[in-house]
Amino acid sequence: MVGYAFMGAAHSHAWRTAPRFFDLPLKPELAVLVGRNADAARDAAHRMGWAESATDWRDLLDRDDVDLIDICTPGDTHAEIAIAALRAGKHVLCEKPLANSVAEAERMVAAADAAAQNGVLAMCGYSYRRTPALTLARELVQEGRLGTIRHVRAQYLQDWLSDELTPLTWRMDKAKAGSGSLGDIGAHIIDAAQWVTGSPISGVSALMETFVTERPLGGDLVGLGGRGDSSGERGPVTVDDATAFTARFDSGAIGVFEATRFALGRKNAIRLEVNGSKGSIAFDFEDMNVLEYYDGSNDSRTSGFQRIQVGEPDHPYTGNWWPVGHGLGYEHGFTHQVVDLVGALADGRQPSPSFADALQVQRVLAAVEHSATNESRWQRV
Ligand code: SOE
């Protein structure tokens, strides 16, 4: 694994936990944790359960005891590491978004296609798909329970930048992160909307905003909050704080999307509502064990959104955990991601989402950015 901050911790938990709750055909071994700072990487390896630590990811390429490289670094290093790993015959799990540009993402897809000829496989870590309630939503759409999809309403609301004194970190540096709210959290709802509905986005019209254009220096590695001081040195914010866009789907459905780090009071509210001709679903990650479902076939006397407790043994993934009503958390999506990745590798099957799936998300990110920076079809009032 390369990187050991927020995603490194979540992935390590998943690699350790998956074989203890699911019968995996292959047993993950946490061999080497890579981080630039030797002491910090050694501490993290010990804390997160890795046998060794190293400071250069290139050391992994010719180790025959390493079969897969898990990339948990900021987006500016995804292409270099993934392409080298695939060429060295290592399977790859790469965090989202796949890359910081469509060009990089296309190079990664080409490397993945070439590697797949030799049975070397790659996956992109859009882990929210594996929240049981969202997997159930996709199953209901696929079964036709919602009928023809008309609307997708998706929001990803956080508020960790609402304080103007929250210090700069890599997440606000375009060179490292590629974009701000758009790629960090907007990418999740773009992937989830396309995956749940089964239809790719074909066009967008967007606006992006940076409310606070400079901040105190001194953020930490995870870079999700904290409070700097107003007297110290300040630096520029080079990414979006918030994004809003409308979208058309190949299927003919229309979508409204919003991603922000300034929705004061909303901590990690991933909201998805899909309205079809026969039914609707609604989800909010801040109530992540519930899927709301409206069955249009009910008679009007008994109709209404029902709250499905997604925890029954026949719901996705939940049979391996606790009895219904006890609930899962943020970390379980990462564990389910490992379960599905390891199952695909054992069968020699392409894991989902593939790099090609992640490239489609990257194309939507680029279209949103292009629309927002070109005032396209914006009518002044
Ligand atoms: C910060 O917005 C962040 O850590 C994202 O980078 C993650 O993808 C999301 O799961 C939680 O919030």
Coordinates of C-alpha atoms and ligand atoms in Angstrom, one line a residue:
M1 CA 0.0 0.0 0.0
V2 CA 1.3 3.5 -1.0
G3 CA 0.1 6.2 1.4
Y4 CA -1.1 5.9 5.0
A5 CA -3.3 8.9 5.8
F6 CA -7.2 8.8 5.8
M7 CA -7.5 6.3 2.9
G8 CA -4.5 4.3 4.0
A9 CA -6.1 3.8 7.4
A10 CA -9.5 2.8 5.8
H11 CA -7.9 0.4 3.3
S12 CA -5.7 -1.2 5.9
H13 CA -8.8 -1.8 8.1
A14 CA -10.5 -3.4 5.1
W15 CA -7.5 -5.7 4.2
R16 CA -7.3 -6.9 7.8
T17 CA -11.1 -7.3 8.4
A18 CA -12.4 -8.8 5.1
P19 CA -10.9 -12.3 5.7
R20 CA -12.3 -12.4 9.2
F21 CA -16.0 -11.8 8.2
F22 CA -16.1 -13.2 4.6
D23 CA -14.8 -16.5 3.2
L24 CA -12.2 -15.2 0.8
P25 CA -10.8 -17.4 -1.9
L26 CA -7.4 -15.7 -1.4
K27 CA -5.9 -14.5 1.9
P28 CA -4.7 -10.9 1.8
E29 CA -1.3 -10.4 3.4
L30 CA -0.4 -6.8 4.4
A31 CA 3.3 -6.9 3.2
V32 CA 4.6 -3.4 2.9
L33 CA 3.3 0.1 3.7
V34 CA 5.1 2.9 1.7
G35 CA 5.4 6.5 2.9
R36 CA 7.9 9.2 2.2
N37 CA 8.9 9.7 5.8
A38 CA 10.7 6.6 7.1
D39 CA 9.8 7.1 10.8
A40 CA 6.1 8.0 10.1
A41 CA 5.8 5.1 7.7
R42 CA 7.3 2.7 10.2
D43 CA 4.9 3.9 12.9
A44 CA 1.9 3.7 10.5
A45 CA 2.9 0.1 9.4
H46 CA 3.0 -1.0 13.0
R47 CA -0.3 0.7 13.9
M48 CA -2.1 -0.5 10.7
G49 CA -0.8 -4.1 10.7
W50 CA 1.7 -4.1 7.9
A51 CA 4.8 -6.4 8.1
E52 CA 7.2 -3.9 6.7
S53 CA 7.5 -0.2 5.7
A54 CA 9.5 1.5 2.9
T55 CA 9.9 5.0 1.6
D56 CA 10.0 4.4 -2.2
W57 CA 7.0 2.7 -3.9
R58 CA 9.4 1.6 -6.8
D59 CA 10.9 -1.0 -4.3
L60 CA 7.6 -2.9 -4.6
L61 CA 7.8 -3.4 -8.4
D62 CA 10.4 -6.2 -8.5
R63 CA 9.4 -7.9 -5.2
D64 CA 7.9 -11.3 -6.1
D65 CA 6.1 -11.4 -2.7
V66 CA 4.0 -8.4 -3.7
D67 CA 1.1 -9.3 -6.0
L68 CA -1.0 -6.1 -5.7
I69 CA -0.3 -2.5 -5.1
D70 CA -3.0 -0.4 -3.3
I71 CA -2.6 3.3 -4.2
C72 CA -3.9 5.6 -1.4
T73 CA -2.1 8.8 -2.4
P74 CA -3.4 12.1 -3.7
G75 CA -4.4 12.1 -7.4
D76 CA -1.2 13.6 -8.8
T77 CA 0.7 10.3 -8.3
H78 CA -2.0 7.8 -9.3
A79 CA -1.0 7.6 -13.0
E80 CA 2.7 7.1 -12.5
I81 CA 2.4 4.5 -9.7
A82 CA -0.5 2.5 -11.4
I83 CA 1.1 2.4 -14.8
A84 CA 4.5 1.2 -13.4
A85 CA 2.7 -1.3 -11.1
L86 CA 0.7 -2.8 -14.0
R87 CA 3.7 -3.0 -16.3
A88 CA 5.5 -4.8 -13.4
G89 CA 2.7 -7.4 -13.4
K90 CA 1.1 -6.2 -10.1
H91 CA -2.7 -6.0 -9.7
V92 CA -3.8 -2.4 -8.8
L93 CA -6.4 -0.9 -6.5
C94 CA -6.3 2.8 -7.1
E95 CA -8.2 5.4 -4.9
K96 CA -10.6 7.8 -6.6
P97 CA -10.6 9.9 -8.6
L98 CA -8.6 7.8 -11.0
A99 CA -6.4 10.7 -12.0
N100 CA -6.1 14.5 -12.1
S101 CA -6.9 14.7 -15.9
V102 CA -8.6 12.7 -18.7
A103 CA -5.3 12.4 -20.4
E104 CA -3.7 10.7 -17.4
A105 CA -6.8 8.5 -16.9
E106 CA -6.7 7.4 -20.6
R107 CA -3.0 6.4 -20.2
M108 CA -4.0 4.3 -17.1
V109 CA -6.8 2.6 -19.0
A110 CA -4.4 1.7 -21.8
A111 CA -2.0 0.2 -19.3
A112 CA -4.8 -1.7 -17.6
D113 CA -6.0 -3.1 -21.0
A114 CA -2.5 -4.2 -21.8
A115 CA -2.0 -5.8 -18.4
A116 CA -5.3 -7.6 -18.5
Q117 CA -3.9 -9.6 -21.5
N118 CA -1.6 -11.2 -18.9
G119 CA -4.3 -11.6 -16.2
V120 CA -3.1 -8.5 -14.3
L121 CA -6.2 -6.6 -13.2
A122 CA -7.0 -3.1 -12.0
M123 CA -9.9 -1.5 -9.9
C124 CA -10.7 2.0 -8.9
G125 CA -11.8 2.6 -5.3
Y126 CA -15.3 4.1 -5.5
S127 CA -16.2 2.4 -2.2
Y128 CA -19.5 4.1 -1.5
R129 CA -21.1 1.8 -4.2
R130 CA -20.6 -1.0 -1.6
T131 CA -22.7 0.7 1.0
P132 CA -25.4 -2.0 1.2
A133 CA -28.3 0.4 0.8
L134 CA -26.8 1.8 -2.5
T135 CA -26.1 -1.7 -3.8
L136 CA -29.8 -2.5 -2.9
A137 CA -30.9 0.6 -4.8
R138 CA -29.1 -0.6 -7.9
E139 CA -30.6 -4.0 -7.6
L140 CA -34.1 -2.4 -7.4
V141 CA -33.4 -0.4 -10.6
Q142 CA -32.0 -3.4 -12.4
E143 CA -35.1 -5.4 -11.5
G144 CA -37.3 -2.7 -13.0
R145 CA -38.9 -1.8 -9.7
L146 CA -38.5 1.9 -10.5
G147 CA -39.6 1.6 -14.1
T148 CA -38.2 4.3 -16.5
I149 CA -35.8 6.6 -14.7
R150 CA -36.7 10.3 -15.0
H151 CA -34.8 12.1 -12.3
V152 CA -31.5 11.8 -10.4
R153 CA -30.9 14.2 -7.6
A154 CA -27.5 13.9 -6.0
Q155 CA -25.7 15.9 -3.3
Y156 CA -22.5 15.4 -1.4
L157 CA -22.5 17.9 1.5
Q158 CA -19.6 18.5 3.9
D159 CA -18.7 21.6 5.9
W160 CA -15.1 21.2 7.0
L161 CA -14.0 24.3 5.1
S162 CA -16.8 26.6 6.4
D163 CA -14.3 28.2 8.8
E164 CA -12.1 30.6 6.8
L165 CA -9.2 29.9 9.1
T166 CA -9.1 26.1 8.3
P167 CA -5.6 25.8 7.0
L168 CA -4.4 24.9 3.5
T169 CA -3.7 21.2 2.7
W170 CA -3.1 19.2 -0.4
R171 CA -6.9 19.0 -1.0
M172 CA -6.9 22.8 -1.8
D173 CA -3.9 22.6 -4.1
K174 CA -4.9 21.9 -7.8
A175 CA -1.4 20.5 -8.6
K176 CA -1.9 17.8 -6.0
A177 CA -5.7 17.2 -5.9
G178 CA -6.7 18.1 -9.5
S179 CA -9.8 19.9 -8.3
G180 CA -11.5 20.6 -5.0
S181 CA -15.1 19.6 -4.1
L182 CA -15.6 18.4 -7.7
G183 CA -13.1 15.5 -7.8
D184 CA -12.9 14.8 -4.1
I185 CA -16.6 14.4 -3.3
G186 CA -18.4 15.2 -6.6
A187 CA -16.7 12.2 -8.2
H188 CA -18.4 9.9 -5.6
I189 CA -22.0 11.1 -6.5
I190 CA -21.2 11.0 -10.2
D191 CA -20.0 7.4 -9.9
A192 CA -22.9 6.4 -7.7
A193 CA -25.6 8.0 -9.9
Q194 CA -24.2 6.3 -13.0
W195 CA -23.9 3.0 -11.3
V196 CA -27.3 2.9 -9.5
T197 CA -29.2 4.0 -12.7
G198 CA -27.0 1.9 -15.0
S199 CA -26.7 4.9 -17.4
P200 CA -23.7 7.2 -18.1
I201 CA -24.0 11.0 -18.0
S202 CA -23.8 12.4 -21.6
G203 CA -23.7 16.1 -21.0
V204 CA -23.6 18.8 -18.2
S205 CA -24.0 22.5 -17.5
A206 CA -22.1 23.7 -14.5
L207 CA -20.9 26.4 -12.1
M208 CA -18.1 26.1 -9.7
E209 CA -17.2 28.6 -6.8
T210 CA -14.3 29.3 -4.6
F211 CA -15.7 31.3 -1.6
V212 CA -12.4 31.6 0.3
T213 CA -9.4 32.2 -2.0
E214 CA -6.6 32.1 0.5
R215 CA -6.0 30.4 3.8
P216 CA -3.4 30.0 6.6
L217 CA -0.7 27.5 5.9
G218 CA -0.1 24.4 8.0
G219 CA -2.7 21.8 7.4
D220 CA -2.0 18.2 8.4
L221 CA -1.6 15.1 6.1
V222 CA -5.3 14.1 6.2
G223 CA -6.2 17.7 5.6
L224 CA -9.8 17.7 6.7
G225 CA -10.2 20.6 9.1
G226 CA -8.4 22.1 12.0
R227 CA -8.0 25.8 12.7
G228 CA -5.0 27.9 11.6
D229 CA -4.3 31.4 13.0
S230 CA -5.1 34.6 11.2
S231 CA -1.7 36.2 11.9
G232 CA 0.5 33.6 10.2
E233 CA 1.5 33.2 6.5
R234 CA -1.3 32.5 4.1
G235 CA -1.5 30.7 0.7
P236 CA -3.8 30.5 -2.3
V237 CA -6.7 28.1 -2.7
T238 CA -6.4 26.9 -6.3
V239 CA -9.5 24.7 -6.4
D240 CA -13.3 24.9 -6.2
D241 CA -15.0 25.0 -2.8
A242 CA -18.4 24.1 -4.2
T243 CA -19.8 22.8 -7.5
A244 CA -23.3 22.6 -8.9
F245 CA -24.4 21.2 -12.2
T246 CA -27.3 19.8 -14.3
A247 CA -26.8 16.6 -16.3
R248 CA -28.4 14.5 -19.0
F249 CA -28.1 10.7 -18.9
D250 CA -27.8 8.5 -22.0
S251 CA -31.1 7.0 -20.8
G252 CA -32.9 10.3 -21.2
A253 CA -33.1 11.0 -17.4
I254 CA -32.0 14.4 -16.2
G255 CA -29.9 15.1 -13.1
V256 CA -29.1 17.8 -10.6
F257 CA -25.8 17.5 -8.7
E258 CA -24.2 19.5 -5.9
A259 CA -20.9 19.0 -4.1
T260 CA -19.7 21.4 -1.4
R261 CA -17.4 21.7 1.6
F262 CA -19.4 24.7 3.0
A263 CA -22.8 23.2 3.8
L264 CA -22.5 24.2 7.5
G265 CA -23.9 21.4 9.6
R266 CA -23.8 18.6 6.9
K267 CA -20.8 16.4 7.8
N268 CA -20.8 13.7 5.1
A269 CA -24.2 13.8 3.6
I270 CA -24.2 11.8 0.4
R271 CA -27.8 12.1 -0.8
L272 CA -29.2 10.3 -3.8
E273 CA -32.8 10.3 -4.9
V274 CA -33.9 8.5 -8.1
N275 CA -37.4 9.0 -9.4
G276 CA -38.8 6.5 -12.0
S277 CA -42.2 5.9 -13.6
K278 CA -43.0 3.1 -11.1
G279 CA -41.1 3.9 -8.0
S280 CA -38.4 6.0 -6.3
I281 CA -35.5 5.5 -3.9
A282 CA -33.8 8.0 -1.6
F283 CA -30.6 7.6 0.4
D284 CA -28.5 9.7 2.8
F285 CA -25.2 8.5 3.9
E286 CA -25.7 10.2 7.3
D287 CA -28.4 7.6 7.8
M288 CA -26.5 4.9 5.8
N289 CA -28.3 1.8 7.0
V290 CA -31.6 2.9 5.6
L291 CA -32.9 3.0 2.0
E292 CA -36.1 4.8 1.4
Y293 CA -38.3 3.2 -1.2
Y294 CA -41.6 4.4 -2.8
D295 CA -43.5 1.7 -4.6
G296 CA -45.7 3.4 -7.1
S297 CA -47.7 0.2 -7.6
N298 CA -49.3 0.5 -4.1
D299 CA -52.8 1.8 -3.9
S300 CA -53.0 5.5 -2.8
R301 CA -54.4 4.6 0.6
T302 CA -51.3 2.8 1.7
S303 CA -48.6 4.5 -0.5
G304 CA -45.6 6.4 0.9
F305 CA -41.9 6.2 1.2
Q306 CA -41.0 3.2 3.3
R307 CA -37.8 3.1 5.4
I308 CA -36.0 -0.2 4.6
Q309 CA -33.6 -1.2 7.3
V310 CA -30.8 -2.6 5.1
G311 CA -29.5 -5.3 7.3
E312 CA -31.4 -8.5 6.5
P313 CA -29.4 -11.6 5.6
D314 CA -30.6 -11.3 2.0
H315 CA -29.5 -7.7 1.6
P316 CA -26.1 -7.1 -0.1
Y317 CA -23.1 -7.9 2.2
T318 CA -25.1 -7.6 5.5
G319 CA -25.6 -11.3 6.1
N320 CA -21.9 -11.5 7.1
W321 CA -22.2 -8.8 9.8
W322 CA -24.7 -8.1 12.6
P323 CA -28.4 -8.8 12.9
V324 CA -30.6 -6.3 11.1
G325 CA -30.9 -2.9 13.0
H326 CA -27.5 -3.0 14.6
G327 CA -26.0 -1.1 11.6
L328 CA -22.8 -0.8 9.6
G329 CA -20.5 2.2 9.2
Y330 CA -18.2 4.1 6.8
E331 CA -15.5 1.4 7.0
H332 CA -17.7 -1.4 5.8
G333 CA -17.8 -0.1 2.2
F334 CA -14.0 -0.5 2.1
T335 CA -14.2 -4.0 3.5
H336 CA -16.8 -5.0 0.9
Q337 CA -14.5 -3.5 -1.8
V338 CA -11.8 -5.9 -0.7
V339 CA -14.2 -8.8 -0.7
D340 CA -15.3 -8.1 -4.3
L341 CA -11.7 -7.3 -5.5
V342 CA -10.3 -10.6 -4.0
G343 CA -13.2 -12.6 -5.4
A344 CA -12.6 -11.2 -8.9
L345 CA -8.8 -11.7 -8.7
A346 CA -9.3 -15.4 -7.7
D347 CA -11.7 -15.9 -10.7
G348 CA -9.5 -13.9 -13.1
R349 CA -12.5 -11.6 -13.6
Q350 CA -12.3 -7.8 -14.2
P351 CA -13.2 -6.1 -10.8
S352 CA -15.8 -3.3 -10.9
P353 CA -15.4 -0.4 -11.1
S354 CA -12.7 -0.9 -13.7
F355 CA -10.3 1.9 -14.8
A356 CA -12.6 2.3 -17.8
D357 CA -15.5 3.0 -15.5
A358 CA -13.4 5.5 -13.6
L359 CA -12.4 7.1 -16.9
Q360 CA -16.1 7.8 -17.6
V361 CA -16.3 9.6 -14.2
Q362 CA -13.1 11.5 -15.2
R363 CA -14.7 12.6 -18.4
V364 CA -17.7 14.0 -16.5
L365 CA -15.4 15.8 -14.1
A366 CA -13.6 17.4 -17.1
A367 CA -16.9 18.4 -18.7
V368 CA -18.1 20.0 -15.5
E369 CA -14.9 22.0 -15.2
H370 CA -15.0 23.0 -18.9
S371 CA -18.6 24.1 -18.6
A372 CA -18.0 26.1 -15.4
T373 CA -14.9 27.9 -16.7
N374 CA -16.5 28.8 -20.0
E375 CA -19.8 30.3 -18.8
S376 CA -21.5 28.0 -21.3
R377 CA -25.2 28.6 -21.9
W378 CA -25.3 30.7 -18.7
Q379 CA -28.1 33.3 -19.1
R380 CA -27.6 36.4 -17.0
V381 CA -30.9 37.5 -15.2
Ligands
SOE1 C1 -12.9 14.4 2.1 O1 -13.8 15.1 1.4 C2 -13.2 12.9 2.1 O2 -12.2 12.3 2.9 C3 -13.1 12.4 0.7 O3 -11.8 12.5 0.2 C4 -13.4 10.9 0.8 O4 -13.4 10.3 -0.5 C5 -14.8 10.7 1.5 O5 -15.0 9.3 1.6 C6 -14.8 11.3 2.8 O6 -14.4 12.7 2.7

